mmCIF file of N, CA and C and ligand atoms in Angstrom:
data_model
loop_
_atom_site.group_PDB
_atom_site.id
_atom_site.type_symbol
_atom_site.label_atom_id
_atom_site.label_comp_id
_atom_site.label_asym_id
_atom_site.label_seq_id
_atom_site.Cartn_x
_atom_site.Cartn_y
_atom_site.Cartn_z
ATOM 1 N N MET A 1 9.234 -11.214 3.398
ATOM 2 C CA MET A 1 9.453 -9.898 2.923
ATOM 3 C C MET A 1 9.387 -8.411 3.184
ATOM 4 N N VAL A 2 9.583 -8.591 4.464
ATOM 5 C CA VAL A 2 10.201 -7.621 5.874
ATOM 6 C C VAL A 2 11.509 -6.041 4.711
ATOM 7 N N GLY A 3 11.125 -5.033 4.642
ATOM 8 C CA GLY A 3 12.076 -4.585 4.023
ATOM 9 C C GLY A 3 12.270 -4.942 3.036
ATOM 10 N N LEU A 4 10.962 -4.961 2.097
ATOM 11 C CA LEU A 4 11.352 -4.802 0.418
ATOM 12 C C LEU A 4 11.454 -3.354 -0.260
ATOM 13 N N ARG A 5 11.701 -2.787 -0.474
ATOM 14 C CA ARG A 5 11.478 -1.292 -0.811
ATOM 15 C C ARG A 5 11.970 -1.353 -1.936
ATOM 16 N N TYR A 6 10.977 0.221 -3.287
ATOM 17 C CA TYR A 6 11.940 0.823 -4.170
ATOM 18 C C TYR A 6 11.863 2.299 -4.090
ATOM 19 N N LEU A 7 10.500 3.106 -4.618
ATOM 20 C CA LEU A 7 10.752 4.305 -4.488
ATOM 21 C C LEU A 7 9.842 4.401 -3.415
ATOM 22 N N SER A 8 10.580 6.727 -2.989
ATOM 23 C CA SER A 8 9.529 7.165 -2.245
ATOM 24 C C SER A 8 8.720 7.870 -2.799
ATOM 25 N N ASN A 9 8.083 8.146 -2.095
ATOM 26 C CA ASN A 9 6.476 8.874 -2.518
ATOM 27 C C ASN A 9 5.984 8.818 -3.881
ATOM 28 N N VAL A 10 5.871 7.182 -4.095
ATOM 29 C CA VAL A 10 4.607 7.170 -5.012
ATOM 30 C C VAL A 10 3.552 6.492 -5.069
ATOM 31 N N VAL A 11 3.898 5.596 -3.686
ATOM 32 C CA VAL A 11 2.275 4.934 -3.390
ATOM 33 C C VAL A 11 1.310 5.477 -3.440
ATOM 34 N N SER A 12 0.328 4.738 -3.873
ATOM 35 C CA SER A 12 -1.105 5.838 -3.711
ATOM 36 C C SER A 12 -1.650 4.889 -2.601
ATOM 37 N N LEU A 13 -1.104 4.661 -1.542
ATOM 38 C CA LEU A 13 -1.818 3.785 -0.340
ATOM 39 C C LEU A 13 -2.508 5.462 0.750
ATOM 40 N N GLU A 14 -3.998 5.439 0.225
ATOM 41 C CA GLU A 14 -4.702 5.617 1.704
ATOM 42 C C GLU A 14 -5.384 5.546 2.662
ATOM 43 N N LEU A 15 -5.123 6.257 3.746
ATOM 44 C CA LEU A 15 -6.044 5.525 4.993
ATOM 45 C C LEU A 15 -7.060 6.425 5.265
ATOM 46 N N ASP A 16 -7.891 6.064 5.645
ATOM 47 C CA ASP A 16 -9.435 7.513 6.192
ATOM 48 C C ASP A 16 -9.223 6.133 7.796
ATOM 49 N N ARG A 17 -8.845 7.091 8.751
ATOM 50 C CA ARG A 17 -8.824 6.938 10.129
ATOM 51 C C ARG A 17 -9.853 6.864 10.987
ATOM 52 N N SER A 18 -10.592 7.404 10.295
ATOM 53 C CA SER A 18 -12.422 7.864 11.062
ATOM 54 C C SER A 18 -12.746 7.273 10.924
ATOM 55 N N LYS A 19 -12.592 5.829 9.678
ATOM 56 C CA LYS A 19 -13.705 5.352 9.209
ATOM 57 C C LYS A 19 -12.810 3.868 9.275
ATOM 58 N N CYS A 20 -12.169 4.230 10.740
ATOM 59 C CA CYS A 20 -11.145 2.602 10.926
ATOM 60 C C CYS A 20 -11.507 2.472 12.089
ATOM 61 N N ASN A 21 -11.978 0.625 12.290
ATOM 62 C CA ASN A 21 -12.514 0.009 13.007
ATOM 63 C C ASN A 21 -12.109 -0.496 14.637
ATOM 64 N N GLY A 22 -10.716 -0.974 13.839
ATOM 65 C CA GLY A 22 -9.407 -0.987 14.313
ATOM 66 C C GLY A 22 -9.424 -2.963 14.741
ATOM 67 N N CYS A 23 -9.353 -3.296 13.609
ATOM 68 C CA CYS A 23 -10.113 -4.540 13.435
ATOM 69 C C CYS A 23 -9.098 -5.107 13.250
ATOM 70 N N ARG A 24 -7.959 -4.958 13.766
ATOM 71 C CA ARG A 24 -6.750 -5.009 12.809
ATOM 72 C C ARG A 24 -6.030 -6.133 11.571
ATOM 73 N N LYS A 25 -7.179 -6.638 11.268
ATOM 74 C CA LYS A 25 -6.846 -7.430 9.889
ATOM 75 C C LYS A 25 -5.331 -6.793 8.993
ATOM 76 N N CYS A 26 -5.666 -5.249 8.432
ATOM 77 C CA CYS A 26 -4.929 -4.900 8.037
ATOM 78 C C CYS A 26 -3.410 -5.186 7.908
ATOM 79 N N VAL A 27 -3.607 -4.860 9.706
ATOM 80 C CA VAL A 27 -2.361 -6.127 10.337
ATOM 81 C C VAL A 27 -1.922 -7.148 10.064
ATOM 82 N N GLU A 28 -2.700 -7.306 10.108
ATOM 83 C CA GLU A 28 -2.067 -9.135 9.965
ATOM 84 C C GLU A 28 -2.160 -9.642 7.907
ATOM 85 N N VAL A 29 -2.840 -8.782 7.327
ATOM 86 C CA VAL A 29 -2.352 -9.620 6.171
ATOM 87 C C VAL A 29 -1.061 -8.537 5.528
ATOM 88 N N CYS A 30 -1.202 -7.225 6.087
ATOM 89 C CA CYS A 30 0.317 -6.660 4.973
ATOM 90 C C CYS A 30 1.350 -7.832 5.301
ATOM 91 N N PRO A 31 1.913 -8.096 4.326
ATOM 92 C CA PRO A 31 3.555 -8.770 3.946
ATOM 93 C C PRO A 31 4.406 -7.444 4.127
ATOM 94 N N HIS A 32 4.739 -6.455 3.786
ATOM 95 C CA HIS A 32 5.231 -5.404 4.905
ATOM 96 C C HIS A 32 5.131 -4.977 5.925
ATOM 97 N N ALA A 33 4.833 -4.733 6.690
ATOM 98 C CA ALA A 33 4.562 -4.678 8.591
ATOM 99 C C ALA A 33 3.687 -2.972 7.986
ATOM 100 N N VAL A 34 3.143 -2.412 7.491
ATOM 101 C CA VAL A 34 3.272 -0.661 6.585
ATOM 102 C C VAL A 34 2.106 -1.150 8.253
ATOM 103 N N TYR A 35 1.460 -1.262 8.482
ATOM 104 C CA TYR A 35 0.901 -0.290 9.633
ATOM 105 C C TYR A 35 0.812 -1.445 10.926
ATOM 106 N N VAL A 36 0.780 -0.718 12.218
ATOM 107 C CA VAL A 36 0.541 -1.067 13.333
ATOM 108 C C VAL A 36 -0.973 0.204 13.610
ATOM 109 N N ILE A 37 -0.849 -0.321 15.608
ATOM 110 C CA ILE A 37 -2.948 0.002 15.438
ATOM 111 C C ILE A 37 -1.760 0.518 16.380
ATOM 112 N N GLU A 38 -2.730 1.776 17.059
ATOM 113 C CA GLU A 38 -2.517 3.180 17.596
ATOM 114 C C GLU A 38 -3.402 3.386 18.859
ATOM 115 N N GLU A 39 -4.041 3.450 19.464
ATOM 116 C CA GLU A 39 -5.060 4.277 20.699
ATOM 117 C C GLU A 39 -6.466 3.809 19.524
ATOM 118 N N LYS A 40 -6.180 2.479 18.780
ATOM 119 C CA LYS A 40 -7.543 1.325 18.545
ATOM 120 C C LYS A 40 -7.879 1.815 16.709
ATOM 121 N N ARG A 41 -7.070 2.515 17.055
ATOM 122 C CA ARG A 41 -6.804 3.018 14.974
ATOM 123 C C ARG A 41 -5.389 1.775 14.299
ATOM 124 N N ALA A 42 -5.667 1.623 12.964
ATOM 125 C CA ALA A 42 -4.117 1.994 12.289
ATOM 126 C C ALA A 42 -3.912 3.008 12.142
ATOM 127 N N ILE A 43 -2.053 3.077 11.612
ATOM 128 C CA ILE A 43 -2.058 4.060 10.928
ATOM 129 C C ILE A 43 -0.788 3.372 10.354
ATOM 130 N N ILE A 44 -0.854 4.577 9.492
ATOM 131 C CA ILE A 44 0.674 3.588 8.621
ATOM 132 C C ILE A 44 1.731 4.562 8.269
ATOM 133 N N VAL A 45 2.689 3.159 9.582
ATOM 134 C CA VAL A 45 4.155 3.572 9.919
ATOM 135 C C VAL A 45 5.108 3.650 8.658
ATOM 136 N N ASP A 46 4.796 3.029 8.141
ATOM 137 C CA ASP A 46 5.903 2.100 6.573
ATOM 138 C C ASP A 46 5.181 2.878 5.129
ATOM 139 N N ARG A 47 4.522 4.055 5.054
ATOM 140 C CA ARG A 47 4.075 3.931 3.270
ATOM 141 C C ARG A 47 5.063 3.184 2.389
ATOM 142 N N ASP A 48 5.909 3.806 2.247
ATOM 143 C CA ASP A 48 6.879 3.797 1.342
ATOM 144 C C ASP A 48 7.716 1.286 1.182
ATOM 145 N N ALA A 49 7.511 0.384 2.041
ATOM 146 C CA ALA A 49 7.271 -0.070 2.470
ATOM 147 C C ALA A 49 6.067 -0.550 1.405
ATOM 148 N N CYS A 50 4.962 -0.409 1.577
ATOM 149 C CA CYS A 50 3.718 -0.943 0.119
ATOM 150 C C CYS A 50 4.014 -1.421 -0.837
ATOM 151 N N MET A 51 3.809 -2.426 -1.757
ATOM 152 C CA MET A 51 3.911 -3.173 -3.212
ATOM 153 C C MET A 51 2.326 -2.624 -3.453
ATOM 154 N N GLU A 52 1.793 -2.380 -3.151
ATOM 155 C CA GLU A 52 0.287 -2.724 -3.926
ATOM 156 C C GLU A 52 -0.494 -3.396 -4.240
ATOM 157 N N CYS A 53 -0.023 -4.106 -2.589
ATOM 158 C CA CYS A 53 -0.752 -6.069 -3.750
ATOM 159 C C CYS A 53 -2.464 -5.451 -3.328
ATOM 160 N N GLY A 54 -2.657 -4.632 -2.836
ATOM 161 C CA GLY A 54 -4.377 -4.722 -2.304
ATOM 162 C C GLY A 54 -5.056 -5.132 -2.052
ATOM 163 N N ALA A 55 -3.784 -6.082 -0.380
ATOM 164 C CA ALA A 55 -4.638 -7.454 0.318
ATOM 165 C C ALA A 55 -5.691 -6.622 0.976
ATOM 166 N N CYS A 56 -4.638 -4.949 1.838
ATOM 167 C CA CYS A 56 -5.069 -4.485 2.981
ATOM 168 C C CYS A 56 -6.254 -3.985 2.657
ATOM 169 N N ALA A 57 -6.755 -3.580 1.693
ATOM 170 C CA ALA A 57 -8.388 -2.437 1.821
ATOM 171 C C ALA A 57 -8.989 -3.834 1.325
ATOM 172 N N GLN A 58 -8.389 -5.008 0.467
ATOM 173 C CA GLN A 58 -9.986 -6.157 -0.170
ATOM 174 C C GLN A 58 -10.454 -6.248 1.704
ATOM 175 N N ASN A 59 -9.913 -6.342 2.681
ATOM 176 C CA ASN A 59 -10.308 -7.149 3.906
ATOM 177 C C ASN A 59 -10.863 -5.498 4.806
ATOM 178 N N CYS A 60 -10.264 -4.882 4.950
ATOM 179 C CA CYS A 60 -11.219 -3.996 5.228
ATOM 180 C C CYS A 60 -12.516 -3.510 5.430
ATOM 181 N N GLU A 61 -12.858 -3.955 5.753
ATOM 182 C CA GLU A 61 -14.237 -3.865 5.494
ATOM 183 C C GLU A 61 -14.890 -2.301 6.006
ATOM 184 N N PRO A 62 -15.011 -1.400 7.073
ATOM 185 C CA PRO A 62 -15.394 -0.363 6.341
ATOM 186 C C PRO A 62 -15.120 0.673 5.339
ATOM 187 N N GLY A 63 -13.606 0.192 4.725
ATOM 188 C CA GLY A 63 -13.359 0.937 3.236
ATOM 189 C C GLY A 63 -12.526 1.778 3.844
ATOM 190 N N ALA A 64 -11.523 1.207 4.622
ATOM 191 C CA ALA A 64 -11.243 3.077 5.345
ATOM 192 C C ALA A 64 -9.393 3.312 4.659
ATOM 193 N N ILE A 65 -9.611 2.604 3.477
ATOM 194 C CA ILE A 65 -7.844 2.173 2.606
ATOM 195 C C ILE A 65 -8.661 1.680 1.042
ATOM 196 N N THR A 66 -7.494 2.410 1.065
ATOM 197 C CA THR A 66 -7.982 3.068 -0.374
ATOM 198 C C THR A 66 -6.368 2.524 -1.076
ATOM 199 N N VAL A 67 -6.139 1.594 -2.436
ATOM 200 C CA VAL A 67 -5.134 1.511 -2.430
ATOM 201 C C VAL A 67 -4.962 0.495 -4.269
ATOM 202 N N ARG A 68 -4.490 1.812 -5.056
ATOM 203 C CA ARG A 68 -4.352 1.280 -6.776
ATOM 204 C C ARG A 68 -3.457 -0.467 -6.792
ATOM 205 N N SER A 69 -4.067 -1.183 -6.564
ATOM 206 C CA SER A 69 -3.789 -2.867 -6.460
ATOM 207 C C SER A 69 -2.931 -2.613 -8.439
ATOM 208 N N GLY A 70 -1.692 -3.400 -8.223
ATOM 209 C CA GLY A 70 -1.721 -3.227 -9.587
ATOM 210 C C GLY A 70 -1.677 -3.008 -10.897
ATOM 211 N N VAL A 71 -1.242 -1.454 -10.975
ATOM 212 C CA VAL A 71 -1.280 -1.066 -11.628
ATOM 213 C C VAL A 71 0.223 0.569 -11.305
ATOM 214 N N GLY A 72 0.641 1.187 -11.930
ATOM 215 C CA GLY A 72 1.262 2.141 -11.394
ATOM 216 C C GLY A 72 2.320 1.210 -11.109
ATOM 217 N N CYS A 73 3.776 2.029 -10.160
ATOM 218 C CA CYS A 73 4.625 2.229 -10.203
ATOM 219 C C CYS A 73 5.178 0.705 -9.798
ATOM 220 N N ALA A 74 4.899 0.218 -8.936
ATOM 221 C CA ALA A 74 4.957 -0.424 -7.621
ATOM 222 C C ALA A 74 5.059 -2.214 -8.866
ATOM 223 N N ALA A 75 3.467 -2.070 -9.530
ATOM 224 C CA ALA A 75 3.780 -3.994 -10.040
ATOM 225 C C ALA A 75 4.050 -3.334 -11.544
ATOM 226 N N ALA A 76 4.787 -1.423 -11.487
ATOM 227 C CA ALA A 76 5.052 -1.845 -12.903
ATOM 228 C C ALA A 76 7.174 -2.263 -12.359
ATOM 229 N N PHE A 77 7.503 -2.075 -11.343
ATOM 230 C CA PHE A 77 9.322 -2.863 -11.070
ATOM 231 C C PHE A 77 8.742 -3.938 -11.033
ATOM 232 N N ILE A 78 7.974 -4.775 -10.232
ATOM 233 C CA ILE A 78 8.278 -6.345 -9.994
ATOM 234 C C ILE A 78 7.709 -6.366 -11.363
ATOM 235 N N TYR A 79 6.337 -6.257 -12.551
ATOM 236 C CA TYR A 79 6.743 -7.144 -13.314
ATOM 237 C C TYR A 79 8.451 -6.435 -14.358
ATOM 238 N N SER A 80 8.728 -6.005 -14.067
ATOM 239 C CA SER A 80 9.824 -5.929 -15.120
ATOM 240 C C SER A 80 10.988 -5.720 -14.511
ATOM 241 N N ALA A 81 10.968 -6.641 -12.853
ATOM 242 C CA ALA A 81 12.052 -7.478 -12.195
ATOM 243 C C ALA A 81 11.730 -9.043 -12.887
ATOM 244 N N LEU A 82 10.858 -8.580 -12.264
ATOM 245 C CA LEU A 82 10.399 -10.290 -12.613
ATOM 246 C C LEU A 82 10.611 -11.058 -14.573
ATOM 247 N N THR A 83 10.706 -10.027 -15.695
ATOM 248 C CA THR A 83 10.290 -10.543 -16.691
ATOM 249 C C THR A 83 12.112 -10.047 -17.290
ATOM 250 N N GLY A 84 12.663 -8.697 -16.281
ATOM 251 C CA GLY A 84 14.066 -8.348 -17.483
ATOM 252 C C GLY A 84 13.586 -7.217 -18.369
ATOM 253 N N THR A 85 12.073 -6.503 -18.353
ATOM 254 C CA THR A 85 11.951 -6.315 -19.922
ATOM 255 C C THR A 85 12.234 -4.689 -18.646
ATOM 256 N N GLU A 86 12.241 -3.500 -19.022
ATOM 257 C CA GLU A 86 11.966 -1.630 -18.958
ATOM 258 C C GLU A 86 10.678 -1.449 -17.989
ATOM 259 N N PRO A 87 10.736 -0.759 -17.079
ATOM 260 C CA PRO A 87 9.511 -1.108 -15.732
ATOM 261 C C PRO A 87 8.585 0.461 -17.252
ATOM 262 N N CYS A 88 7.723 -0.083 -16.975
ATOM 263 C CA CYS A 88 6.745 0.485 -17.294
ATOM 264 C C CYS A 88 5.048 0.561 -17.256
ATOM 265 N N CYS A 89 4.550 1.645 -16.273
ATOM 266 C CA CYS A 89 3.630 1.223 -15.517
ATOM 267 C C CYS A 89 2.295 1.373 -15.815
ATOM 268 N N GLY A 90 2.758 1.907 -17.938
ATOM 269 C CA GLY A 90 0.959 2.007 -18.028
ATOM 270 C C GLY A 90 0.315 3.406 -18.070
ATOM 271 N N ASP A 91 1.109 4.206 -17.037
ATOM 272 C CA ASP A 91 0.347 5.243 -16.933
ATOM 273 C C ASP A 91 1.097 6.240 -16.933
ATOM 274 N N SER A 92 1.923 6.605 -17.721
ATOM 275 C CA SER A 92 2.158 7.987 -18.046
ATOM 276 C C SER A 92 1.615 8.745 -19.321
ATOM 277 N N GLY A 93 1.190 9.996 -18.379
ATOM 278 C CA GLY A 93 0.692 11.368 -19.271
ATOM 279 C C GLY A 93 -0.246 11.810 -18.574
ATOM 280 N N SER A 94 -1.269 10.845 -17.197
ATOM 281 C CA SER A 94 -2.134 10.897 -16.845
ATOM 282 C C SER A 94 -1.474 12.160 -15.069
ATOM 283 N N PRO A 95 -1.822 12.953 -14.210
ATOM 284 C CA PRO A 95 -1.581 12.804 -13.695
ATOM 285 C C PRO A 95 -1.311 13.186 -12.425
ATOM 286 N N THR A 96 -1.239 11.850 -12.234
ATOM 287 C CA THR A 96 -0.222 11.028 -11.256
ATOM 288 C C THR A 96 0.783 10.755 -11.820
ATOM 289 N N CYS A 97 1.110 10.303 -13.197
ATOM 290 C CA CYS A 97 2.869 10.256 -13.561
ATOM 291 C C CYS A 97 3.647 10.345 -12.302
ATOM 292 N N CYS A 98 4.536 9.199 -11.911
ATOM 293 C CA CYS A 98 5.973 9.809 -11.302
ATOM 294 C C CYS A 98 7.146 10.292 -12.547
ATOM 295 N N GLY A 99 6.648 9.561 -13.929
ATOM 296 C CA GLY A 99 7.788 9.414 -14.614
ATOM 297 C C GLY A 99 8.482 10.874 -15.702
HETATM 298 S S1 SF4 B 1 -9.274 -3.540 8.308
HETATM 299 FE FE1 SF4 B 1 -9.529 -1.434 8.051
HETATM 300 S S2 SF4 B 1 -10.935 -0.964 9.975
HETATM 301 FE FE2 SF4 B 1 -9.394 -3.142 9.847
HETATM 302 S S3 SF4 B 1 -7.817 -1.758 11.326
HETATM 303 FE FE3 SF4 B 1 -7.244 -2.377 9.146
HETATM 304 S S4 SF4 B 1 -7.799 0.373 8.480
HETATM 305 FE FE4 SF4 B 1 -8.562 -0.395 10.493
HETATM 306 S S1 SF4 B 2 -1.243 -3.107 -0.501
HETATM 307 FE FE1 SF4 B 2 -0.306 -4.443 0.268
HETATM 308 S S2 SF4 B 2 2.100 -3.608 0.531
HETATM 309 FE FE2 SF4 B 2 1.323 -2.260 0.512
HETATM 310 S S3 SF4 B 2 -0.360 -2.156 2.961
HETATM 311 FE FE3 SF4 B 2 -1.359 -3.062 1.687
HETATM 312 S S4 SF4 B 2 -1.108 -5.395 1.744
HETATM 313 FE FE4 SF4 B 2 1.049 -3.897 2.444
#
């Protein structure tokens, strides 16, 4: 799935490198090669490739990663593609809404 992209700068993914212990789990579980390890800690190298699946955050023991999985633009576009409906994230009107 590496290479799949949708919109720029709408992903909710955040990484707090100060909490990272360099375990590499995020690198191993991310299906879109969003992370690499640099100087013993993870960095985000391709934020816009993130599809907000949540796997990295679920596997990050120190809680260095936050992502709003299953909501927002990524989920809306995936659901739209699967169902043939218009994308709707259900977040319209919120301060973080991009629409
Ligand atoms: S899973 Fe968390 S602690 Fe492990 S390398 Fe990734 S960000 Fe760092
Ligand atoms: S939420 Fe999923 S796609 Fe996004 S960085 Fe984490 S594992 Fe990769």
